[in-house]
Phi, psi and omega in degrees: 000138176293115185296336181290341181255000179293137179302140176283155174301142179289141179293130181291136179237160176259134179286124179254126184288158175298155179177202179218157180216143173258117178267148181228138172251115186288332180292315182265354181056042176246160175214156181207146182262139180233128173271135185236135168281165175297153180204170176253145180220139181294146182289347178202168178298159176299133181272164175301322182297311180295317181300314181296320181297317182287321184273356177072031180250117181295146178261137173292152182300333183277351183286135177283101190293333182267003173284153174298141173292137178230186184057035176243133178280171174300319179294319174303318184295317181286330173296318176300314181303314180296317181293319177296319178301312180297318182292337178265004180075027180251164180278122179299147182273331192256142173227162183055051186269359185263000179286127192305320182263003177065021179297326188262000180297135176234155180238128175269102184287350176270346180293154183265006181279182181278149180206175170280150173290151167291163178300320179294317176301317183299308183292321177301315180291322178301314183290326179049043178092352181278146176253007184271172180302321179223164181271007178183185177292133190305312183295337180277328187258344192220146164269119183221185186303327185283343184222359187274345187066027179058041175213150173284142184248167174305149178292157171060037176250005173242165182296132179283169175279187185294345178255011175083018181263125179265152169061025175294330172242132178085174182074289173219148167293159183227126176299141169243170181294323200290145165285136187289301179200090188298333180290331183255316189248009179061234187275007183305136181252155183279142162227154192225161163104344181070166184227185185293344183257005187264146176286167182305327183297337177273344186269067182228149180299333185265356186290128183240137171223171186206158171196174180297147183294352174262001184292137176226141178204167191278005174225033180229120179228215180196167182229147183272145173225163172215144174290150182292000000 
């Protein structure tokens, strides 16, 4: 067998139980309840090492392989998900991914491949049953402005939440599937979780931010999910 075509090992995920979450938008002072089926979620953001392996981009020897990949757009992230799905012999979730503003991208939630979590899945998993601002003491669970030394750190070096998920708060923001508010912001997509350069007020389970799906920055990455 040609080793270059052999399926890659599937990324390990943590099983998240079914439940519900109330999302809140602080700007508009609105809230809405979402019912969720069970799903799988990666224990930490996608690393530079995994991203490079799947996308076929060599890493320089000086690159910190266990750091979260950053400088990736929302479109980069869904392309990665599709490529990883194919390499693992799974059905890709995303179609029509080449449209520049991502207006036409669709997600097959029944497919067994990798995808981004929905915003509701992300916050539900982040809280892991907690109703508090954070799932633990900030310095213990997160790399943020006060303790990061203004740099992104290796994944899974802070205390996980109750479901075994690391870096849900701090280190890097994480793209989610959802459009933020199409009537006001057009194709802007949601990202969650805060990063290594953010103050404590941003490091909350409920904090929401958004940008264009082509946006890239040095503290924004993503995490893998799969439908059950």
